[in-house]
mmCIF file of N, CA and C in Angstrom:
data_model
loop_
_atom_site.group_PDB
_atom_site.id
_atom_site.type_symbol
_atom_site.label_atom_id
_atom_site.label_comp_id
_atom_site.label_asym_id
_atom_site.label_seq_id
_atom_site.Cartn_x
_atom_site.Cartn_y
_atom_site.Cartn_z
ATOM 1 N N MET A 180 89.535 53.923 94.563
ATOM 2 C CA MET A 180 89.399 55.339 94.848
ATOM 3 C C MET A 180 90.481 55.708 95.881
ATOM 4 N N THR A 181 91.015 56.894 95.742
ATOM 5 C CA THR A 181 92.070 57.341 96.622
ATOM 6 C C THR A 181 91.554 58.465 97.553
ATOM 7 N N ASP A 182 92.198 58.606 98.679
ATOM 8 C CA ASP A 182 91.831 59.659 99.620
ATOM 9 C C ASP A 182 92.564 60.947 99.368
ATOM 10 N N VAL A 183 93.567 60.929 98.455
ATOM 11 C CA VAL A 183 94.310 62.092 98.144
ATOM 12 C C VAL A 183 93.498 63.008 97.184
ATOM 13 N N ILE A 184 93.361 64.257 97.639
ATOM 14 C CA ILE A 184 92.606 65.217 96.852
ATOM 15 C C ILE A 184 93.565 65.940 95.881
ATOM 16 N N GLN A 185 93.320 65.847 94.654
ATOM 17 C CA GLN A 185 94.168 66.501 93.654
ATOM 18 C C GLN A 185 93.829 67.968 93.606
ATOM 19 N N PRO A 186 94.832 68.871 93.402
ATOM 20 C CA PRO A 186 94.491 70.299 93.299
ATOM 21 C C PRO A 186 93.743 70.559 92.003
ATOM 22 N N PRO A 187 92.886 71.531 92.039
ATOM 23 C CA PRO A 187 92.136 71.865 90.824
ATOM 24 C C PRO A 187 93.058 72.317 89.693
ATOM 25 N N VAL A 188 92.694 72.059 88.454
ATOM 26 C CA VAL A 188 93.559 72.410 87.288
ATOM 27 C C VAL A 188 93.728 73.902 87.195
ATOM 28 N N HIS A 189 92.864 74.695 87.759
ATOM 29 C CA HIS A 189 93.002 76.156 87.672
ATOM 30 C C HIS A 189 93.667 76.771 88.895
ATOM 31 N N LEU A 190 94.355 75.940 89.699
ATOM 32 C CA LEU A 190 95.003 76.428 90.915
ATOM 33 C C LEU A 190 95.971 77.527 90.625
ATOM 34 N N HIS A 191 96.754 77.425 89.533
ATOM 35 C CA HIS A 191 97.721 78.518 89.184
ATOM 36 C C HIS A 191 97.071 79.834 88.996
ATOM 37 N N ALA A 192 95.929 79.821 88.338
ATOM 38 C CA ALA A 192 95.194 81.070 88.093
ATOM 39 C C ALA A 192 94.671 81.635 89.394
ATOM 40 N N VAL A 193 94.235 80.791 90.289
ATOM 41 C CA VAL A 193 93.727 81.244 91.590
ATOM 42 C C VAL A 193 94.850 81.858 92.382
ATOM 43 N N VAL A 194 96.018 81.256 92.399
ATOM 44 C CA VAL A 194 97.168 81.786 93.130
ATOM 45 C C VAL A 194 97.609 83.104 92.533
ATOM 46 N N ASP A 195 97.654 83.262 91.215
ATOM 47 C CA ASP A 195 97.976 84.520 90.603
ATOM 48 C C ASP A 195 96.970 85.563 90.955
ATOM 49 N N ALA A 196 95.732 85.267 90.982
ATOM 50 C CA ALA A 196 94.692 86.215 91.397
ATOM 51 C C ALA A 196 94.861 86.641 92.846
ATOM 52 N N LEU A 197 95.181 85.715 93.687
ATOM 53 C CA LEU A 197 95.411 86.028 95.087
ATOM 54 C C LEU A 197 96.637 86.988 95.216
ATOM 55 N N ALA A 198 97.675 86.695 94.499
ATOM 56 C CA ALA A 198 98.892 87.506 94.536
ATOM 57 C C ALA A 198 98.582 88.930 94.100
ATOM 58 N N ALA A 199 97.650 89.128 93.220
ATOM 59 C CA ALA A 199 97.277 90.492 92.729
ATOM 60 C C ALA A 199 96.272 91.201 93.605
ATOM 61 N N ASN A 200 95.665 90.472 94.547
ATOM 62 C CA ASN A 200 94.591 91.037 95.372
ATOM 63 C C ASN A 200 95.174 92.019 96.390
ATOM 64 N N PRO A 201 94.864 93.334 96.300
ATOM 65 C CA PRO A 201 95.418 94.287 97.224
ATOM 66 C C PRO A 201 94.965 94.124 98.671
ATOM 67 N N ALA A 202 93.888 93.358 98.855
ATOM 68 C CA ALA A 202 93.356 93.183 100.204
ATOM 69 C C ALA A 202 93.981 91.944 100.912
ATOM 70 N N LEU A 203 94.886 91.232 100.240
ATOM 71 C CA LEU A 203 95.532 90.092 100.810
ATOM 72 C C LEU A 203 96.392 90.506 101.994
ATOM 73 N N PRO A 204 96.186 89.924 103.182
ATOM 74 C CA PRO A 204 97.013 90.269 104.357
ATOM 75 C C PRO A 204 98.479 89.925 104.122
ATOM 76 N N PRO A 205 99.380 90.694 104.757
ATOM 77 C CA PRO A 205 100.824 90.471 104.560
ATOM 78 C C PRO A 205 101.269 89.050 104.897
ATOM 79 N N GLU A 206 100.704 88.427 105.906
ATOM 80 C CA GLU A 206 101.139 87.077 106.228
ATOM 81 C C GLU A 206 100.819 86.073 105.070
ATOM 82 N N LEU A 207 99.735 86.331 104.383
ATOM 83 C CA LEU A 207 99.385 85.475 103.231
ATOM 84 C C LEU A 207 100.235 85.805 101.997
ATOM 85 N N VAL A 208 100.548 87.094 101.862
ATOM 86 C CA VAL A 208 101.496 87.492 100.804
ATOM 87 C C VAL A 208 102.817 86.708 100.960
ATOM 88 N N ARG A 209 103.325 86.648 102.143
ATOM 89 C CA ARG A 209 104.568 85.921 102.423
ATOM 90 C C ARG A 209 104.470 84.448 102.079
ATOM 91 N N ARG A 210 103.293 83.881 102.358
ATOM 92 C CA ARG A 210 103.105 82.409 102.031
ATOM 93 C C ARG A 210 103.179 82.183 100.554
ATOM 94 N N LEU A 211 102.819 83.183 99.757
ATOM 95 C CA LEU A 211 102.865 82.988 98.301
ATOM 96 C C LEU A 211 104.354 82.989 97.794
ATOM 97 N N PHE A 212 105.261 83.485 98.611
ATOM 98 C CA PHE A 212 106.639 83.441 98.180
ATOM 99 C C PHE A 212 107.123 82.014 97.953
ATOM 100 N N SER A 213 106.607 81.067 98.667
ATOM 101 C CA SER A 213 107.036 79.699 98.536
ATOM 102 C C SER A 213 106.281 78.941 97.465
ATOM 103 N N TYR A 214 105.270 79.561 96.868
ATOM 104 C CA TYR A 214 104.509 78.888 95.802
ATOM 105 C C TYR A 214 105.063 79.386 94.460
ATOM 106 N N ARG A 215 105.645 78.487 93.741
ATOM 107 C CA ARG A 215 106.388 78.847 92.478
ATOM 108 C C ARG A 215 105.591 79.653 91.501
ATOM 109 N N ARG A 216 104.352 79.335 91.245
ATOM 110 C CA ARG A 216 103.577 80.065 90.235
ATOM 111 C C ARG A 216 103.157 81.453 90.688
ATOM 112 N N GLY A 217 103.149 81.682 91.941
ATOM 113 C CA GLY A 217 102.751 82.986 92.473
ATOM 114 C C GLY A 217 103.863 83.985 92.530
ATOM 115 N N ARG A 218 105.077 83.548 92.215
ATOM 116 C CA ARG A 218 106.219 84.394 92.383
ATOM 117 C C ARG A 218 106.227 85.617 91.519
ATOM 118 N N GLY A 219 105.910 85.511 90.254
ATOM 119 C CA GLY A 219 105.924 86.664 89.385
ATOM 120 C C GLY A 219 104.962 87.755 89.792
ATOM 121 N N SER A 220 103.759 87.338 90.074
ATOM 122 C CA SER A 220 102.695 88.279 90.425
ATOM 123 C C SER A 220 102.939 88.895 91.811
ATOM 124 N N VAL A 221 103.364 88.078 92.744
ATOM 125 C CA VAL A 221 103.497 88.586 94.088
ATOM 126 C C VAL A 221 104.676 89.528 94.197
ATOM 127 N N ALA A 222 105.702 89.337 93.397
ATOM 128 C CA ALA A 222 106.891 90.234 93.451
ATOM 129 C C ALA A 222 106.617 91.604 92.854
ATOM 130 N N LYS A 223 105.509 91.732 92.107
ATOM 131 C CA LYS A 223 105.171 92.984 91.507
ATOM 132 C C LYS A 223 104.104 93.784 92.303
ATOM 133 N N ARG A 224 103.809 93.316 93.473
ATOM 134 C CA ARG A 224 102.840 94.030 94.295
ATOM 135 C C ARG A 224 103.379 95.367 94.697
ATOM 136 N N GLY A 225 102.520 96.373 94.775
ATOM 137 C CA GLY A 225 102.937 97.718 95.120
ATOM 138 C C GLY A 225 103.060 97.915 96.625
ATOM 139 N N ASP A 226 102.611 96.939 97.445
ATOM 140 C CA ASP A 226 102.608 97.115 98.866
ATOM 141 C C ASP A 226 103.675 96.253 99.588
ATOM 142 N N LEU A 227 104.673 95.831 98.880
ATOM 143 C CA LEU A 227 105.708 95.006 99.531
ATOM 144 C C LEU A 227 106.478 95.870 100.530
ATOM 145 N N THR A 228 106.733 95.330 101.707
ATOM 146 C CA THR A 228 107.519 96.042 102.737
ATOM 147 C C THR A 228 108.973 95.805 102.480
ATOM 148 N N ASP A 229 109.844 96.564 103.159
ATOM 149 C CA ASP A 229 111.281 96.360 103.043
ATOM 150 C C ASP A 229 111.670 94.892 103.436
ATOM 151 N N ASP A 230 111.011 94.400 104.476
ATOM 152 C CA ASP A 230 111.314 93.021 104.872
ATOM 153 C C ASP A 230 110.935 92.031 103.807
ATOM 154 N N MET A 231 109.824 92.261 103.131
ATOM 155 C CA MET A 231 109.333 91.350 102.088
ATOM 156 C C MET A 231 110.319 91.404 100.899
ATOM 157 N N THR A 232 110.760 92.641 100.514
ATOM 158 C CA THR A 232 111.704 92.659 99.367
ATOM 159 C C THR A 232 113.022 92.034 99.760
ATOM 160 N N ALA A 233 113.469 92.193 100.963
ATOM 161 C CA ALA A 233 114.704 91.556 101.423
ATOM 162 C C ALA A 233 114.570 90.034 101.369
ATOM 163 N N GLU A 234 113.383 89.579 101.795
ATOM 164 C CA GLU A 234 113.130 88.129 101.797
ATOM 165 C C GLU A 234 113.150 87.568 100.333
ATOM 166 N N ILE A 235 112.542 88.295 99.414
ATOM 167 C CA ILE A 235 112.508 87.860 97.995
ATOM 168 C C ILE A 235 113.947 87.792 97.469
ATOM 169 N N ILE A 236 114.736 88.810 97.773
ATOM 170 C CA ILE A 236 116.138 88.833 97.304
ATOM 171 C C ILE A 236 116.926 87.683 97.944
ATOM 172 N N ALA A 237 116.640 87.394 99.214
ATOM 173 C CA ALA A 237 117.359 86.322 99.904
ATOM 174 C C ALA A 237 117.006 84.951 99.356
ATOM 175 N N ILE A 238 115.793 84.804 98.862
ATOM 176 C CA ILE A 238 115.400 83.489 98.247
ATOM 177 C C ILE A 238 116.288 83.123 97.124
ATOM 178 N N ASP A 239 116.782 84.144 96.439
ATOM 179 C CA ASP A 239 117.803 84.017 95.356
ATOM 180 C C ASP A 239 117.317 83.123 94.202
ATOM 181 N N ASP A 240 116.072 83.293 93.834
ATOM 182 C CA ASP A 240 115.528 82.606 92.645
ATOM 183 C C ASP A 240 115.550 83.619 91.540
ATOM 184 N N PRO A 241 116.280 83.341 90.414
ATOM 185 C CA PRO A 241 116.462 84.280 89.337
ATOM 186 C C PRO A 241 115.153 84.865 88.814
ATOM 187 N N TRP A 242 114.127 83.993 88.573
ATOM 188 C CA TRP A 242 112.878 84.452 88.030
ATOM 189 C C TRP A 242 112.142 85.360 89.031
ATOM 190 N N PHE A 243 112.178 84.967 90.282
ATOM 191 C CA PHE A 243 111.486 85.723 91.311
ATOM 192 C C PHE A 243 112.140 87.091 91.480
ATOM 193 N N THR A 244 113.460 87.152 91.512
ATOM 194 C CA THR A 244 114.192 88.399 91.690
ATOM 195 C C THR A 244 114.013 89.253 90.457
ATOM 196 N N HIS A 245 113.988 88.664 89.294
ATOM 197 C CA HIS A 245 113.737 89.435 88.082
ATOM 198 C C HIS A 245 112.319 90.084 88.097
ATOM 199 N N SER A 246 111.334 89.362 88.539
ATOM 200 C CA SER A 246 109.998 89.918 88.686
ATOM 201 C C SER A 246 110.004 91.045 89.684
ATOM 202 N N LEU A 247 110.748 90.927 90.760
ATOM 203 C CA LEU A 247 110.860 92.013 91.787
ATOM 204 C C LEU A 247 111.484 93.246 91.107
ATOM 205 N N ALA A 248 112.519 93.051 90.300
ATOM 206 C CA ALA A 248 113.167 94.154 89.657
ATOM 207 C C ALA A 248 112.284 94.890 88.707
ATOM 208 N N LEU A 249 111.251 94.229 88.166
ATOM 209 C CA LEU A 249 110.263 94.867 87.273
ATOM 210 C C LEU A 249 109.238 95.661 87.982
ATOM 211 N N ASN A 250 109.168 95.511 89.322
ATOM 212 C CA ASN A 250 108.191 96.214 90.139
ATOM 213 C C ASN A 250 108.428 97.726 90.123
ATOM 214 N N ARG A 251 107.491 98.435 89.553
ATOM 215 C CA ARG A 251 107.623 99.935 89.449
ATOM 216 C C ARG A 251 107.510 100.643 90.797
ATOM 217 N N GLY A 252 107.002 99.980 91.804
ATOM 218 C CA GLY A 252 106.809 100.623 93.088
ATOM 219 C C GLY A 252 107.978 100.426 94.082
ATOM 220 N N LEU A 253 109.097 99.915 93.602
ATOM 221 C CA LEU A 253 110.195 99.646 94.534
ATOM 222 C C LEU A 253 110.821 100.907 95.062
ATOM 223 N N PRO A 254 111.222 100.911 96.341
ATOM 224 C CA PRO A 254 112.002 102.026 96.810
ATOM 225 C C PRO A 254 113.333 102.136 96.111
ATOM 226 N N GLN A 255 113.874 103.333 96.027
ATOM 227 C CA GLN A 255 115.182 103.510 95.336
ATOM 228 C C GLN A 255 116.320 102.678 95.948
ATOM 229 N N ALA A 256 116.279 102.499 97.287
ATOM 230 C CA ALA A 256 117.327 101.731 97.914
ATOM 231 C C ALA A 256 117.327 100.274 97.404
ATOM 232 N N VAL A 257 116.161 99.716 97.208
ATOM 233 C CA VAL A 257 116.041 98.359 96.668
ATOM 234 C C VAL A 257 116.530 98.335 95.260
ATOM 235 N N ARG A 258 116.165 99.346 94.454
ATOM 236 C CA ARG A 258 116.639 99.427 93.026
ATOM 237 C C ARG A 258 118.189 99.432 93.004
ATOM 238 N N MET A 259 118.758 100.191 93.913
ATOM 239 C CA MET A 259 120.298 100.292 93.908
ATOM 240 C C MET A 259 120.841 98.925 94.304
ATOM 241 N N THR A 260 120.219 98.222 95.205
ATOM 242 C CA THR A 260 120.637 96.862 95.579
ATOM 243 C C THR A 260 120.568 95.913 94.396
ATOM 244 N N LEU A 261 119.458 95.972 93.692
ATOM 245 C CA LEU A 261 119.239 95.102 92.549
ATOM 246 C C LEU A 261 120.129 95.461 91.364
ATOM 247 N N ALA A 262 120.554 96.754 91.293
ATOM 248 C CA ALA A 262 121.484 97.185 90.212
ATOM 249 C C ALA A 262 122.844 96.538 90.377
ATOM 250 N N GLY A 263 123.106 95.959 91.534
ATOM 251 C CA GLY A 263 124.352 95.300 91.793
ATOM 252 C C GLY A 263 124.205 93.781 91.788
ATOM 253 N N HIS A 264 123.041 93.264 91.418
ATOM 254 C CA HIS A 264 122.777 91.824 91.410
ATOM 255 C C HIS A 264 123.714 91.113 90.398
ATOM 256 N N PRO A 265 124.122 89.935 90.700
ATOM 257 C CA PRO A 265 125.064 89.209 89.765
ATOM 258 C C PRO A 265 124.386 88.817 88.455
ATOM 259 N N ASP A 266 123.075 88.685 88.411
ATOM 260 C CA ASP A 266 122.378 88.288 87.170
ATOM 261 C C ASP A 266 122.111 89.519 86.294
ATOM 262 N N PRO A 267 122.707 89.526 85.090
ATOM 263 C CA PRO A 267 122.475 90.687 84.217
ATOM 264 C C PRO A 267 121.028 90.909 83.832
ATOM 265 N N ALA A 268 120.214 89.851 83.781
ATOM 266 C CA ALA A 268 118.796 90.017 83.465
ATOM 267 C C ALA A 268 118.071 90.808 84.577
ATOM 268 N N VAL A 269 118.513 90.599 85.825
ATOM 269 C CA VAL A 269 117.894 91.361 86.950
ATOM 270 C C VAL A 269 118.317 92.772 86.821
ATOM 271 N N ARG A 270 119.578 92.996 86.530
ATOM 272 C CA ARG A 270 120.094 94.400 86.436
ATOM 273 C C ARG A 270 119.394 95.103 85.287
ATOM 274 N N ALA A 271 119.149 94.401 84.182
ATOM 275 C CA ALA A 271 118.471 95.045 83.050
ATOM 276 C C ALA A 271 117.016 95.318 83.413
ATOM 277 N N ALA A 272 116.400 94.507 84.215
ATOM 278 C CA ALA A 272 115.008 94.705 84.609
ATOM 279 C C ALA A 272 114.870 95.885 85.565
ATOM 280 N N VAL A 273 115.879 96.251 86.231
ATOM 281 C CA VAL A 273 115.887 97.420 87.152
ATOM 282 C C VAL A 273 115.564 98.688 86.424
ATOM 283 N N VAL A 274 115.892 98.684 85.090
ATOM 284 C CA VAL A 274 115.660 99.908 84.229
ATOM 285 C C VAL A 274 114.163 100.238 84.162
ATOM 286 N N VAL A 275 113.290 99.248 84.270
ATOM 287 C CA VAL A 275 111.882 99.510 84.198
ATOM 288 C C VAL A 275 111.461 100.309 85.455
ATOM 289 N N GLY A 276 110.787 101.360 85.231
ATOM 290 C CA GLY A 276 110.318 102.186 86.349
ATOM 291 C C GLY A 276 111.381 103.017 86.977
ATOM 292 N N THR A 277 112.438 103.371 86.235
ATOM 293 C CA THR A 277 113.499 104.193 86.864
ATOM 294 C C THR A 277 113.213 105.685 86.879
ATOM 295 N N GLU A 278 112.041 106.060 86.364
ATOM 296 C CA GLU A 278 111.698 107.503 86.347
ATOM 297 C C GLU A 278 111.836 108.073 87.769
ATOM 298 N N GLY A 279 112.553 109.121 87.892
ATOM 299 C CA GLY A 279 112.728 109.777 89.193
ATOM 300 C C GLY A 279 113.811 109.156 90.039
ATOM 301 N N SER A 280 114.528 108.229 89.467
ATOM 302 C CA SER A 280 115.601 107.540 90.209
ATOM 303 C C SER A 280 116.802 108.436 90.357
ATOM 304 N N PRO A 281 117.622 108.190 91.389
ATOM 305 C CA PRO A 281 118.841 109.020 91.560
ATOM 306 C C PRO A 281 119.829 108.791 90.435
ATOM 307 N N ARG A 282 120.629 109.792 90.218
ATOM 308 C CA ARG A 282 121.613 109.796 89.149
ATOM 309 C C ARG A 282 122.573 108.575 89.340
ATOM 310 N N GLU A 283 122.856 108.210 90.584
ATOM 311 C CA GLU A 283 123.766 107.104 90.865
ATOM 312 C C GLU A 283 123.320 105.786 90.271
ATOM 313 N N LEU A 284 122.024 105.576 90.208
ATOM 314 C CA LEU A 284 121.502 104.369 89.618
ATOM 315 C C LEU A 284 121.786 104.321 88.114
ATOM 316 N N PHE A 285 121.553 105.401 87.456
ATOM 317 C CA PHE A 285 121.857 105.441 86.000
ATOM 318 C C PHE A 285 123.321 105.308 85.732
ATOM 319 N N GLU A 286 124.188 105.995 86.514
ATOM 320 C CA GLU A 286 125.615 105.870 86.358
ATOM 321 C C GLU A 286 126.107 104.423 86.551
ATOM 322 N N ARG A 287 125.514 103.772 87.550
ATOM 323 C CA ARG A 287 125.926 102.428 87.830
ATOM 324 C C ARG A 287 125.547 101.478 86.675
ATOM 325 N N LEU A 288 124.356 101.671 86.119
ATOM 326 C CA LEU A 288 123.921 100.819 85.014
ATOM 327 C C LEU A 288 124.542 101.198 83.702
ATOM 328 N N LEU A 289 124.898 102.484 83.553
ATOM 329 C CA LEU A 289 125.545 102.928 82.313
ATOM 330 C C LEU A 289 126.940 102.300 82.140
ATOM 331 N N ASP A 290 127.621 102.023 83.247
ATOM 332 C CA ASP A 290 128.925 101.400 83.243
ATOM 333 C C ASP A 290 128.852 99.881 83.436
ATOM 334 N N ASP A 291 127.688 99.298 83.340
ATOM 335 C CA ASP A 291 127.539 97.874 83.534
ATOM 336 C C ASP A 291 128.392 97.102 82.525
ATOM 337 N N PRO A 292 129.063 96.036 82.990
ATOM 338 C CA PRO A 292 129.889 95.210 82.055
ATOM 339 C C PRO A 292 129.081 94.420 81.055
ATOM 340 N N ASP A 293 127.748 94.213 81.269
ATOM 341 C CA ASP A 293 126.923 93.437 80.389
ATOM 342 C C ASP A 293 126.290 94.348 79.365
ATOM 343 N N LEU A 294 126.435 94.037 78.074
ATOM 344 C CA LEU A 294 125.857 94.821 76.987
ATOM 345 C C LEU A 294 124.339 94.971 77.110
ATOM 346 N N GLN A 295 123.664 93.859 77.425
ATOM 347 C CA GLN A 295 122.198 93.875 77.482
ATOM 348 C C GLN A 295 121.672 94.863 78.519
ATOM 349 N N VAL A 296 122.374 95.042 79.643
ATOM 350 C CA VAL A 296 121.995 96.006 80.638
ATOM 351 C C VAL A 296 122.097 97.416 80.083
ATOM 352 N N ARG A 297 123.215 97.675 79.396
ATOM 353 C CA ARG A 297 123.375 99.017 78.800
ATOM 354 C C ARG A 297 122.366 99.251 77.728
ATOM 355 N N VAL A 298 122.049 98.250 76.888
ATOM 356 C CA VAL A 298 121.065 98.415 75.849
ATOM 357 C C VAL A 298 119.684 98.686 76.498
ATOM 358 N N SER A 299 119.337 98.014 77.558
ATOM 359 C CA SER A 299 118.058 98.237 78.246
ATOM 360 C C SER A 299 117.998 99.690 78.779
ATOM 361 N N LEU A 300 119.091 100.160 79.253
ATOM 362 C CA LEU A 300 119.147 101.489 79.827
ATOM 363 C C LEU A 300 118.962 102.537 78.678
ATOM 364 N N ALA A 301 119.590 102.238 77.542
ATOM 365 C CA ALA A 301 119.468 103.185 76.376
ATOM 366 C C ALA A 301 118.014 103.263 75.948
#
């Protein structure tokens, strides 16, 4: 018998549920940034602060940043930042939730060198 306690098999589901919980305190939201399975859900939270979005972008994980770009509650300044991201999948994901976005965002994506970004915009 070993003293090491194995994580429960449903741990990923628990972390995803925590990430979606609107009552989760900001310090615990930040802790989920380092947990790989919680990245997608936590990046789509509607209550991310500017510091949190900057932290997610700084982590520079393509999947995590892509999930952030899909967040419909992002401030327009963050959308403009992500529209200049080097990963075309992230730039294409910025198109989600662009309703009410400034003209500059559309112009930037319309002239994107990657075809998939332009197709997503269309």
